[in-house]
Amino acid sequence: MNSTFSEPVDWSAAVAHSCTFKTSHFIHGEFTPSLSGKTFASVSPRDGRVLAHIAAGDTGDVDRAVLSARQTFESGVWSRRSPRERKRILFDWADLILSHREELGMLESLEVGKPISHATTNDVNGVVDALRWYAESLDKVYGEVAPIGEEALVTITSEPLGVIAAIVPWNYPMILAALKFAPAMAVGNSIVMKPAEQSSLSMLRIAELAVEAGIPAGTLNVVCGLGAEAGAALSQHMDVDKIVFTGSGPVGRLIQKYAAESNGKAVQIEAGGKSPHVVFEHAGPLDIVAERVAFSLCYNSGQTCSAGTRVLVARSRHEELIEQLRKACSAWIPQDPLDPLSTMGPIASELQLERVTGFIDRAIDSGSELVMGGKRVLLDSGGFYLEPTVFDNVQNHLEIAQEEIFGPVLCVIPFEGFDEGVRLANQTRYGLAASVWSDNLSEGIRASREIRAGMVWVNTYQRSDITFPFGGVKASGHGRDRSLHALAEYSSLKSTWLNL
Ligand code: NAD
């Protein structure tokens, strides 16, 4: 593997031509520095260089953003605008985002090391799809009339909750933010976004484009900063109606505590996973299975909440699968994310790289067999690159099989028979996603029913779309992003009795 970039790209030149860095909070339609004047450094995982100094928000900045969101909501400039008008403006916003595809993709690639070809397509398209889909739904969702009889007319209508706070992680900064702000704003709420400290730039630019598209100032505010400061202040705020969170389980539970200790605000949590592929004896061709496993492991450098990082395989197919996995994972080679041909960039931060290599070292110490990978590469670049890593004959109780690693690290666990496969699949505290590989129809359907997860794929992995819900059970959280079901997360039902 190369020790330097194959085709160096001068990102500073690329940036100068295609993007500007906005580094302050975006409150009531304006970029505003922190009241404290504090900033933090945003480091590019591509080469370890400091990209920008971003405003570090705390209680004072959060207060300003929530006040702006509350006043805007109460004024009705957005919340009481006709659904059709909200729809038109959301469509304009989506078009503007699309016309800034290169810039937004570049920001995301520089900040979190996403391959530029993925950032400018999948990630930008994900935001645009979410906005258009929820905008389109706006004037098609009707209320209800209760079957009460002759004495009254009882209507059941849906209303926006008010002020939503959203805290999101760095692995898909734009998409995960859009899955919150698109449904929330479609139904008329105002929102305060807190991006992860590793990935503020794209969210700030998207917020600026919202105002340019005609969304009233104060409807979408962005407070940047560290989780323990800006994030905690937002979760504890007394005037936030609901907090929606995507991130790690421990922080999710902290947010539930903050909500309970403050104003009892509603909470939605999308936390992590340790999702299994269950490869049964009757699985189809294993080169296809291995290709999909490698994709679910290496896409976004394994930093995907639903990454399928535990492969449970019927003992009769074990050796063949390992051979196929060697081939399929070798096709994923960490490269400069700004290289247009790159499909795998670095790990998003040095801290995260150290966390992942710590898991690898402890797995080796605990006797798991390292089949391939395990090493940091492209060291001369100054960035944080890691090879796809596969462990075999892992015991399911070990840390490497139970903890969410959030990097390209796979463990393979052989099993005997259907019951053991399903039992091992469920032997995790998580329940976000799973996949079942079998050409035996009833085996596939039975397993998909018996595995406890919010999303089960049969004979594929990681297919997602805005049209169906996504979220977990058990420690993976509760509530759902995507689909019409997500609208319920941002609305409350009102029953009105009209006496006849
Ligand atoms: P994280 O929980 O550390 O951080 C997520 C967000 O929470 C960041 O914005 C951070 O600043 C904020 N935060 C941190 N401490 C906080 C505190 N004390 N109070 C309030 N906010 C705080 O997670 P991460 O490392 O950024 O992201 C990776 C995690 O996200 C993984 O566990 C992954 O599985 C999960 N994730 C889940 C989904 C899903 O849909 N289920 C999607 C993507 C990522």
Coordinates of C-alpha atoms and ligand atoms in Angstrom, one line a residue:
M1 CA 0.0 0.0 0.0
N2 CA 1.3 3.5 -0.8
S3 CA 2.7 5.6 2.0
T4 CA 1.8 8.9 0.4
F5 CA -1.1 10.1 -1.7
S6 CA -1.1 8.7 -5.2
E7 CA -2.3 12.0 -6.7
P8 CA -1.8 14.9 -4.3
V9 CA -4.6 17.5 -4.5
D10 CA -4.0 21.0 -3.3
W11 CA -7.1 21.4 -1.2
S12 CA -6.4 25.0 -0.3
A13 CA -6.6 25.9 -3.9
A14 CA -9.7 23.8 -4.4
V15 CA -11.3 25.5 -1.4
A16 CA -10.4 29.0 -2.5
H17 CA -12.2 28.4 -5.7
S18 CA -15.3 26.5 -4.5
C19 CA -16.1 27.2 -0.8
T20 CA -16.1 29.7 1.9
F21 CA -15.8 28.7 5.6
K22 CA -18.5 30.1 7.8
T23 CA -17.2 29.6 11.4
S24 CA -19.7 31.5 13.6
H25 CA -23.1 30.4 15.0
F26 CA -26.1 31.1 12.8
I27 CA -28.7 32.8 14.9
H28 CA -31.7 34.6 13.6
G29 CA -30.4 34.7 10.1
E30 CA -27.0 36.1 10.9
F31 CA -23.5 34.7 11.6
T32 CA -22.7 35.6 15.2
P33 CA -19.5 34.8 17.2
S34 CA -19.7 33.2 20.6
L35 CA -20.6 35.6 23.5
S36 CA -17.5 34.3 25.3
G37 CA -15.3 34.8 22.1
K38 CA -14.1 31.2 22.5
T39 CA -13.4 29.0 19.5
F40 CA -12.1 25.5 18.8
A41 CA -10.0 24.0 16.0
S42 CA -11.5 21.9 13.2
V43 CA -8.8 19.5 12.1
S44 CA -9.0 17.8 8.7
P45 CA -8.5 14.0 9.0
R46 CA -7.2 14.1 5.4
D47 CA -3.8 15.5 6.5
G48 CA -4.1 16.5 10.1
R49 CA -4.1 20.2 9.3
V50 CA -6.3 22.8 11.1
L51 CA -9.0 23.9 8.6
A52 CA -10.7 26.6 10.7
H53 CA -11.4 27.9 14.1
I54 CA -15.1 27.5 14.9
A55 CA -17.2 29.4 17.5
A56 CA -17.5 27.4 20.7
G57 CA -21.0 27.9 22.0
D58 CA -22.2 27.7 25.6
T59 CA -25.3 28.6 27.6
G60 CA -25.4 32.2 26.5
D61 CA -25.3 31.3 22.8
V62 CA -27.9 28.5 23.2
D63 CA -30.2 31.0 25.0
R64 CA -30.0 33.4 22.1
A65 CA -30.7 30.7 19.6
V66 CA -33.6 29.2 21.5
L67 CA -35.1 32.7 22.0
S68 CA -34.9 33.4 18.3
A69 CA -36.5 30.0 17.5
R70 CA -39.3 30.6 20.1
Q71 CA -40.1 34.1 18.9
T72 CA -40.1 33.0 15.3
F73 CA -42.4 30.1 16.1
E74 CA -44.8 32.2 18.1
S75 CA -44.9 34.9 15.4
G76 CA -46.4 32.4 12.9
V77 CA -44.2 33.6 10.0
W78 CA -43.3 30.0 9.3
S79 CA -45.5 27.9 11.7
R80 CA -48.8 29.4 10.4
R81 CA -47.8 29.8 6.8
S82 CA -49.9 27.8 4.4
P83 CA -48.6 24.3 3.8
R84 CA -48.4 25.0 0.1
E85 CA -46.2 28.0 0.7
R86 CA -43.9 26.2 3.1
K87 CA -43.7 23.5 0.4
R88 CA -42.7 26.0 -2.3
I89 CA -39.9 27.5 -0.1
L90 CA -38.6 24.1 1.0
F91 CA -38.3 23.1 -2.7
D92 CA -36.4 26.4 -3.4
W93 CA -34.1 25.5 -0.6
A94 CA -33.5 22.0 -1.9
D95 CA -32.7 23.5 -5.4
L96 CA -30.2 26.0 -3.9
I97 CA -28.5 23.1 -2.0
L98 CA -28.2 21.2 -5.2
S99 CA -26.7 24.1 -7.0
H100 CA -24.0 24.2 -4.2
R101 CA -23.3 20.5 -4.5
E102 CA -19.5 20.9 -5.1
E103 CA -19.0 23.3 -2.3
L104 CA -21.0 21.3 0.3
G105 CA -19.4 18.1 -0.8
M106 CA -16.0 19.7 -0.5
L107 CA -16.7 21.0 3.0
E108 CA -17.8 17.6 4.2
S109 CA -14.9 15.9 2.5
L110 CA -12.4 18.2 4.2
E111 CA -14.0 18.1 7.6
V112 CA -14.6 14.4 8.0
G113 CA -12.6 12.8 5.2
K114 CA -15.5 11.5 3.2
P115 CA -14.5 10.6 -0.4
I116 CA -15.4 13.6 -2.5
S117 CA -17.3 11.5 -5.0
H118 CA -19.5 10.2 -2.2
A119 CA -19.9 13.6 -0.5
T120 CA -21.0 15.4 -3.6
T121 CA -23.4 12.7 -4.7
N122 CA -24.9 10.5 -2.0
D123 CA -24.6 13.0 0.9
V124 CA -25.9 16.1 -1.0
N125 CA -28.6 14.0 -2.7
G126 CA -29.6 12.6 0.7
V127 CA -30.3 16.2 2.0
V128 CA -32.2 17.2 -1.2
D129 CA -34.3 14.0 -1.2
A130 CA -35.3 14.5 2.4
L131 CA -36.2 18.1 1.9
R132 CA -38.2 17.4 -1.3
W133 CA -39.9 14.4 0.2
Y134 CA -41.1 16.1 3.3
A135 CA -42.0 19.2 1.4
E136 CA -44.1 17.1 -1.0
S137 CA -45.9 15.4 1.9
L138 CA -47.0 18.7 3.5
D139 CA -50.3 19.2 1.8
K140 CA -51.2 15.6 1.6
V141 CA -51.5 14.6 5.2
Y142 CA -55.1 15.0 6.5
G143 CA -56.6 15.2 10.0
E144 CA -59.3 12.8 11.3
V145 CA -62.8 12.9 12.5
A146 CA -63.6 10.7 15.6
P147 CA -66.6 8.3 15.3
I148 CA -68.4 10.0 18.2
G149 CA -72.0 10.0 17.0
E150 CA -74.6 12.7 16.6
E151 CA -73.9 14.9 19.6
A152 CA -70.6 16.4 18.5
L153 CA -68.0 16.8 15.8
V154 CA -64.6 15.8 17.2
T155 CA -61.6 16.5 15.0
I156 CA -58.1 15.2 15.5
T157 CA -55.5 17.6 14.0
S158 CA -51.8 17.6 14.1
E159 CA -49.8 20.6 15.3
P160 CA -46.1 21.5 15.3
L161 CA -44.5 21.0 18.7
G162 CA -42.8 24.4 18.8
V163 CA -39.0 24.6 19.3
I164 CA -37.0 21.5 18.4
A165 CA -33.4 21.0 19.3
A166 CA -31.3 18.6 17.3
I167 CA -27.9 17.2 18.2
V168 CA -26.2 15.2 15.5
P169 CA -22.9 13.3 15.0
W170 CA -20.1 13.6 12.5
N171 CA -20.4 10.5 10.4
Y172 CA -23.0 11.7 7.9
P173 CA -23.2 15.4 9.0
M174 CA -25.5 16.7 6.3
I175 CA -27.8 13.7 5.9
L176 CA -28.4 13.1 9.6
A177 CA -29.1 16.8 10.1
A178 CA -31.5 16.9 7.2
L179 CA -33.4 13.8 8.5
K180 CA -34.2 16.0 11.6
F181 CA -34.6 19.5 10.1
A182 CA -36.6 18.5 7.0
P183 CA -39.6 16.8 8.8
A184 CA -39.4 19.2 11.7
M185 CA -39.5 22.3 9.6
A186 CA -42.0 20.8 7.1
V187 CA -44.7 20.6 9.8
G188 CA -43.9 24.2 11.0
N189 CA -41.5 23.9 13.9
S190 CA -38.5 26.1 14.5
I191 CA -35.3 24.3 15.2
V192 CA -31.9 24.8 16.8
M193 CA -29.2 22.5 15.3
K194 CA -26.0 21.5 17.2
P195 CA -23.6 19.8 14.7
A196 CA -20.8 17.7 16.0
E197 CA -17.6 19.6 16.7
Q198 CA -15.9 17.7 13.9
S199 CA -18.4 18.8 11.3
S200 CA -19.9 22.3 11.6
L201 CA -19.1 23.8 8.2
S202 CA -21.6 22.1 6.0
M203 CA -24.5 22.7 8.4
L204 CA -23.6 26.4 8.7
R205 CA -23.7 26.8 4.9
I206 CA -26.9 24.9 4.6
A207 CA -28.5 27.2 7.2
E208 CA -27.4 30.3 5.3
L209 CA -28.9 28.9 2.1
A210 CA -32.2 28.4 4.0
V211 CA -32.5 32.1 4.6
E212 CA -31.5 32.8 1.0
A213 CA -34.3 30.5 -0.2
G214 CA -36.9 32.5 1.8
I215 CA -37.1 30.6 5.1
P216 CA -37.7 33.2 7.8
A217 CA -34.7 34.1 10.0
G218 CA -34.9 32.2 13.3
T219 CA -36.7 29.2 11.9
L220 CA -33.4 27.3 11.6
N221 CA -30.6 28.3 14.0
V222 CA -27.2 26.6 14.4
V223 CA -25.1 26.7 17.6
C224 CA -21.7 25.1 17.2
G225 CA -19.6 23.8 20.0
L226 CA -18.5 21.0 22.2
G227 CA -21.0 18.4 23.3
A228 CA -20.4 18.9 27.0
E229 CA -21.0 22.7 26.7
A230 CA -23.3 23.6 23.7
G231 CA -25.0 20.2 23.6
A232 CA -25.6 20.0 27.3
A233 CA -27.0 23.5 27.4
L234 CA -29.4 22.7 24.6
S235 CA -30.6 19.5 26.2
Q236 CA -31.1 21.2 29.6
H237 CA -32.9 24.3 28.1
M238 CA -36.2 25.1 29.8
D239 CA -37.8 26.4 26.5
V240 CA -37.1 23.5 24.1
D241 CA -40.1 21.3 23.5
K242 CA -38.3 18.3 22.1
I243 CA -34.7 17.2 21.7
V244 CA -33.9 14.8 18.9
F245 CA -30.5 13.1 19.0
T246 CA -28.3 10.9 16.8
G247 CA -25.1 9.8 18.4
S248 CA -23.6 7.3 20.9
G249 CA -25.6 5.4 23.4
P250 CA -24.0 6.9 26.5
V251 CA -24.6 10.5 25.3
G252 CA -28.1 9.6 24.4
R253 CA -28.8 8.4 27.9
L254 CA -27.2 11.6 29.3
I255 CA -29.6 13.6 27.1
Q256 CA -32.6 11.7 28.5
K257 CA -31.4 12.6 32.0
Y258 CA -30.9 16.3 31.1
A259 CA -34.4 16.3 29.6
A260 CA -35.9 14.8 32.8
E261 CA -34.0 17.1 35.1
S262 CA -35.0 20.3 33.1
N263 CA -38.5 20.7 31.7
G264 CA -39.3 17.1 30.9
K265 CA -39.0 17.8 27.2
A266 CA -39.7 14.9 24.8
V267 CA -36.7 13.0 23.6
Q268 CA -36.0 10.9 20.5
I269 CA -32.7 8.9 20.4
E270 CA -31.0 7.2 17.5
A271 CA -28.0 5.5 19.0
G272 CA -25.4 3.0 17.7
G273 CA -25.4 -0.6 16.8
K274 CA -23.4 -3.8 16.5
S275 CA -25.3 -5.2 13.6
P276 CA -25.0 -8.9 12.5
H277 CA -25.0 -10.5 9.1
V278 CA -26.3 -14.0 9.6
V279 CA -25.0 -16.2 6.8
F280 CA -26.9 -19.5 6.8
E281 CA -25.9 -22.7 5.2
H282 CA -28.4 -22.0 2.4
A283 CA -27.0 -18.6 1.6
G284 CA -26.5 -17.9 -2.1
P285 CA -23.1 -17.3 -3.8
L286 CA -20.7 -16.1 -1.1
D287 CA -18.8 -13.7 -3.4
I288 CA -22.0 -11.7 -3.5
V289 CA -22.4 -11.9 0.3
A290 CA -18.7 -10.9 0.9
E291 CA -19.0 -8.0 -1.5
R292 CA -22.0 -6.6 0.5
V293 CA -20.3 -7.3 3.8
A294 CA -17.2 -5.4 2.7
F295 CA -19.4 -2.5 1.5
S296 CA -21.1 -2.4 4.9
L297 CA -17.8 -2.5 6.6
C298 CA -15.7 -0.1 4.5
Y299 CA -18.2 2.5 3.2
N300 CA -17.5 5.7 5.1
S301 CA -14.5 3.9 6.7
G302 CA -16.9 1.8 8.8
Q303 CA -18.3 4.9 10.5
T304 CA -21.9 4.0 10.0
C305 CA -24.3 3.3 12.8
S306 CA -25.8 0.4 10.9
A307 CA -22.5 -1.1 9.7
G308 CA -22.7 -4.9 9.6
T309 CA -19.6 -5.6 11.7
R310 CA -20.5 -9.0 13.2
V311 CA -20.6 -11.8 10.6
L312 CA -22.2 -15.0 11.9
V313 CA -21.6 -17.8 9.5
A314 CA -22.8 -21.4 9.3
R315 CA -19.7 -23.6 10.0
S316 CA -20.2 -25.4 6.7
R317 CA -19.7 -22.1 4.7
H318 CA -17.1 -20.6 7.1
E319 CA -13.8 -21.2 5.2
E320 CA -15.3 -20.3 1.9
L321 CA -16.6 -17.0 3.3
I322 CA -13.3 -16.1 4.8
E323 CA -11.6 -16.5 1.4
Q324 CA -14.2 -14.3 -0.3
L325 CA -14.0 -11.7 2.5
R326 CA -10.2 -11.5 1.9
K327 CA -10.8 -10.6 -1.7
A328 CA -13.8 -8.3 -1.2
C329 CA -12.2 -6.3 1.6
S330 CA -8.8 -6.0 -0.3
A331 CA -10.7 -3.9 -2.9
W332 CA -11.2 -1.2 -0.3
I333 CA -8.0 0.9 -0.1
P334 CA -7.7 4.0 2.0
Q335 CA -6.9 7.0 -0.2
D336 CA -6.9 10.8 -0.3
P337 CA -10.6 11.7 0.0
L338 CA -10.1 14.5 -2.5
D339 CA -9.0 12.1 -5.2
P340 CA -12.1 11.8 -7.4
L341 CA -11.4 8.0 -7.6
S342 CA -11.2 7.5 -3.8
T343 CA -13.8 5.2 -2.3
M344 CA -12.4 5.1 1.2
G345 CA -11.0 8.0 3.1
P346 CA -9.5 8.4 6.6
I347 CA -11.1 7.8 10.0
A348 CA -12.7 11.2 10.9
S349 CA -10.4 12.2 13.8
E350 CA -7.2 11.2 15.5
L351 CA -9.1 10.4 18.7
Q352 CA -11.4 8.1 16.8
L353 CA -8.5 6.4 15.1
E354 CA -6.8 5.8 18.5
R355 CA -10.1 4.4 19.8
V356 CA -10.4 2.0 16.9
T357 CA -6.7 0.8 17.0
G358 CA -7.2 0.3 20.8
F359 CA -10.0 -2.2 20.0
I360 CA -7.7 -3.9 17.4
D361 CA -4.8 -4.3 19.9
R362 CA -7.0 -5.7 22.6
A363 CA -8.7 -8.1 20.2
I364 CA -5.2 -9.5 19.2
D365 CA -4.3 -9.7 22.9
S366 CA -7.5 -11.7 23.6
G367 CA -6.6 -14.3 21.0
S368 CA -8.9 -13.4 18.1
E369 CA -7.3 -14.4 14.8
L370 CA -6.3 -11.4 12.6
V371 CA -7.1 -12.4 9.0
M372 CA -6.1 -9.1 7.4
G373 CA -5.5 -5.4 8.0
G374 CA -5.1 -3.8 11.4
K375 CA -2.6 -1.2 10.5
R376 CA -2.6 2.6 10.1
V377 CA -1.5 3.6 6.6
L378 CA -0.6 6.7 4.6
L379 CA 1.3 8.0 7.6
D380 CA 3.3 10.6 5.6
S381 CA 0.1 12.4 4.7
G382 CA -0.5 13.4 8.3
G383 CA -4.0 12.0 8.1
F384 CA -5.8 9.2 10.0
Y385 CA -6.0 6.2 7.6
L386 CA -6.7 2.6 8.6
E387 CA -6.8 -0.6 6.6
P388 CA -10.0 -2.8 6.5
T389 CA -9.5 -5.2 9.3
V390 CA -11.0 -8.7 9.7
F391 CA -10.8 -11.0 12.7
D392 CA -11.9 -14.7 12.6
N393 CA -13.1 -17.2 15.1
V394 CA -14.1 -14.4 17.5
Q395 CA -16.0 -15.3 20.6
N396 CA -19.3 -13.4 20.8
H397 CA -18.8 -12.3 24.4
L398 CA -15.5 -10.5 23.6
E399 CA -15.3 -6.7 23.5
I400 CA -14.6 -6.8 19.7
A401 CA -17.9 -8.6 19.1
Q402 CA -20.0 -6.5 21.6
E403 CA -18.8 -2.9 21.4
E404 CA -19.5 -0.5 18.6
I405 CA -16.1 0.2 17.1
F406 CA -17.1 2.8 14.4
G407 CA -14.2 1.9 12.1
P408 CA -13.6 -0.8 9.4
V409 CA -13.2 -3.7 11.8
L410 CA -15.1 -6.9 11.2
C411 CA -15.4 -10.0 13.4
V412 CA -16.4 -13.4 12.0
I413 CA -18.1 -15.9 14.3
P414 CA -19.0 -19.5 13.1
F415 CA -22.2 -21.2 14.4
E416 CA -24.1 -24.5 14.1
G417 CA -27.7 -24.5 13.0
F418 CA -30.5 -22.0 12.7
D419 CA -31.2 -21.6 16.4
E420 CA -27.6 -20.8 17.3
G421 CA -27.4 -18.3 14.4
V422 CA -30.4 -16.4 15.6
R423 CA -29.4 -16.6 19.3
L424 CA -26.0 -15.1 18.6
A425 CA -27.5 -12.4 16.4
N426 CA -29.7 -11.4 19.4
Q427 CA -26.9 -11.7 21.9
T428 CA -26.0 -8.0 21.9
R429 CA -27.4 -5.0 23.8
Y430 CA -28.0 -3.3 20.4
G431 CA -30.9 -3.6 18.0
L432 CA -30.4 -1.2 15.1
A433 CA -30.1 -3.4 12.0
A434 CA -29.4 -7.0 10.8
S435 CA -29.1 -9.0 7.7
V436 CA -30.1 -12.5 6.9
W437 CA -28.5 -14.4 4.0
S438 CA -30.4 -17.6 2.9
D439 CA -31.9 -18.8 -0.4
N440 CA -34.4 -20.8 1.7
L441 CA -37.4 -18.5 1.8
S442 CA -38.9 -19.7 5.1
E443 CA -35.5 -19.7 6.8
G444 CA -35.0 -16.1 5.7
I445 CA -38.5 -15.0 6.8
R446 CA -38.3 -16.8 10.2
A447 CA -34.9 -15.3 11.0
S448 CA -36.0 -11.8 10.0
R449 CA -38.9 -12.1 12.4
E450 CA -36.9 -13.6 15.3
I451 CA -34.0 -11.0 15.2
R452 CA -34.7 -8.0 17.4
A453 CA -33.8 -5.0 15.3
G454 CA -35.4 -1.9 13.8
M455 CA -34.3 -2.9 10.3
V456 CA -33.7 -6.3 8.8
W457 CA -32.5 -6.9 5.3
V458 CA -32.8 -10.3 3.6
N459 CA -30.1 -11.2 1.0
T460 CA -28.7 -7.7 1.0
Y461 CA -27.4 -5.0 3.3
Q462 CA -27.6 -1.3 4.0
R463 CA -30.3 -0.4 1.5
S464 CA -32.0 2.7 2.8
D465 CA -34.6 5.1 1.4
I466 CA -36.6 8.1 2.7
T467 CA -39.8 6.1 2.1
F468 CA -39.4 3.7 5.1
P469 CA -38.5 4.3 8.7
F470 CA -35.1 3.8 10.3
G471 CA -34.2 3.5 13.9
G472 CA -33.5 1.0 16.6
V473 CA -34.7 -1.0 19.6
K474 CA -32.9 -1.9 22.8
A475 CA -29.8 0.2 23.4
S476 CA -30.0 1.5 19.8
G477 CA -32.6 4.0 20.8
H478 CA -36.2 4.7 20.1
G479 CA -38.3 6.8 17.6
R480 CA -37.8 6.8 13.9
D481 CA -36.2 9.0 11.2
R482 CA -37.4 8.8 7.6
S483 CA -40.9 8.2 6.1
L484 CA -44.2 9.7 7.1
H485 CA -43.8 8.1 10.6
A486 CA -41.1 10.7 11.3
L487 CA -43.7 13.5 11.0
A488 CA -45.3 12.2 14.2
E489 CA -41.9 12.8 16.0
Y490 CA -42.3 16.6 15.3
S491 CA -46.1 17.0 15.9
S492 CA -48.6 16.7 18.6
L493 CA -52.2 15.6 18.2
K494 CA -55.1 17.9 19.2
S495 CA -58.6 16.7 19.7
T496 CA -61.3 19.3 19.4
W497 CA -64.9 18.7 20.5
L498 CA -67.4 20.8 18.7
N499 CA -70.7 20.5 20.5
L500 CA -73.7 20.1 18.3
Ligands
NAD1 P1 -21.4 11.3 20.3 O1 -22.5 10.8 21.1 O2 -20.1 11.5 21.0 O3 -21.7 12.8 19.8 C1 -22.9 13.0 19.1 C2 -23.3 14.5 19.3 O4 -23.6 14.6 20.7 C3 -22.3 15.5 18.9 O5 -22.9 16.6 18.4 C4 -21.7 15.9 20.3 O6 -21.1 17.2 20.3 C5 -22.9 15.8 21.2 N1 -22.6 15.5 22.6 C6 -21.5 14.9 23.1 N2 -21.5 15.0 24.5 C7 -22.7 15.6 24.8 C8 -23.3 16.0 26.0 N3 -22.8 15.7 27.2 N4 -24.5 16.6 26.0 C9 -25.1 16.9 24.8 N5 -24.5 16.6 23.6 C10 -23.4 16.0 23.6 O7 -21.3 10.4 19.0 P2 -20.3 10.6 17.9 O8 -19.0 10.0 18.3 O9 -20.3 12.0 17.4 O10 -21.0 9.7 16.7 C11 -20.9 8.4 16.6 C12 -22.1 7.7 17.3 O11 -23.3 8.1 16.6 C13 -22.0 6.2 17.1 O12 -22.3 5.6 18.3 C14 -23.0 5.9 16.1 O13 -23.5 4.6 16.1 C15 -24.1 6.9 16.4 N6 -24.9 7.1 15.2 C16 -26.2 6.6 15.2 C17 -27.1 6.7 14.1 C18 -28.4 6.2 14.1 O14 -29.2 6.6 13.3 N7 -28.8 5.3 15.0 C19 -26.6 7.3 13.0 C20 -25.3 7.8 13.0 C21 -24.5 7.7 14.1

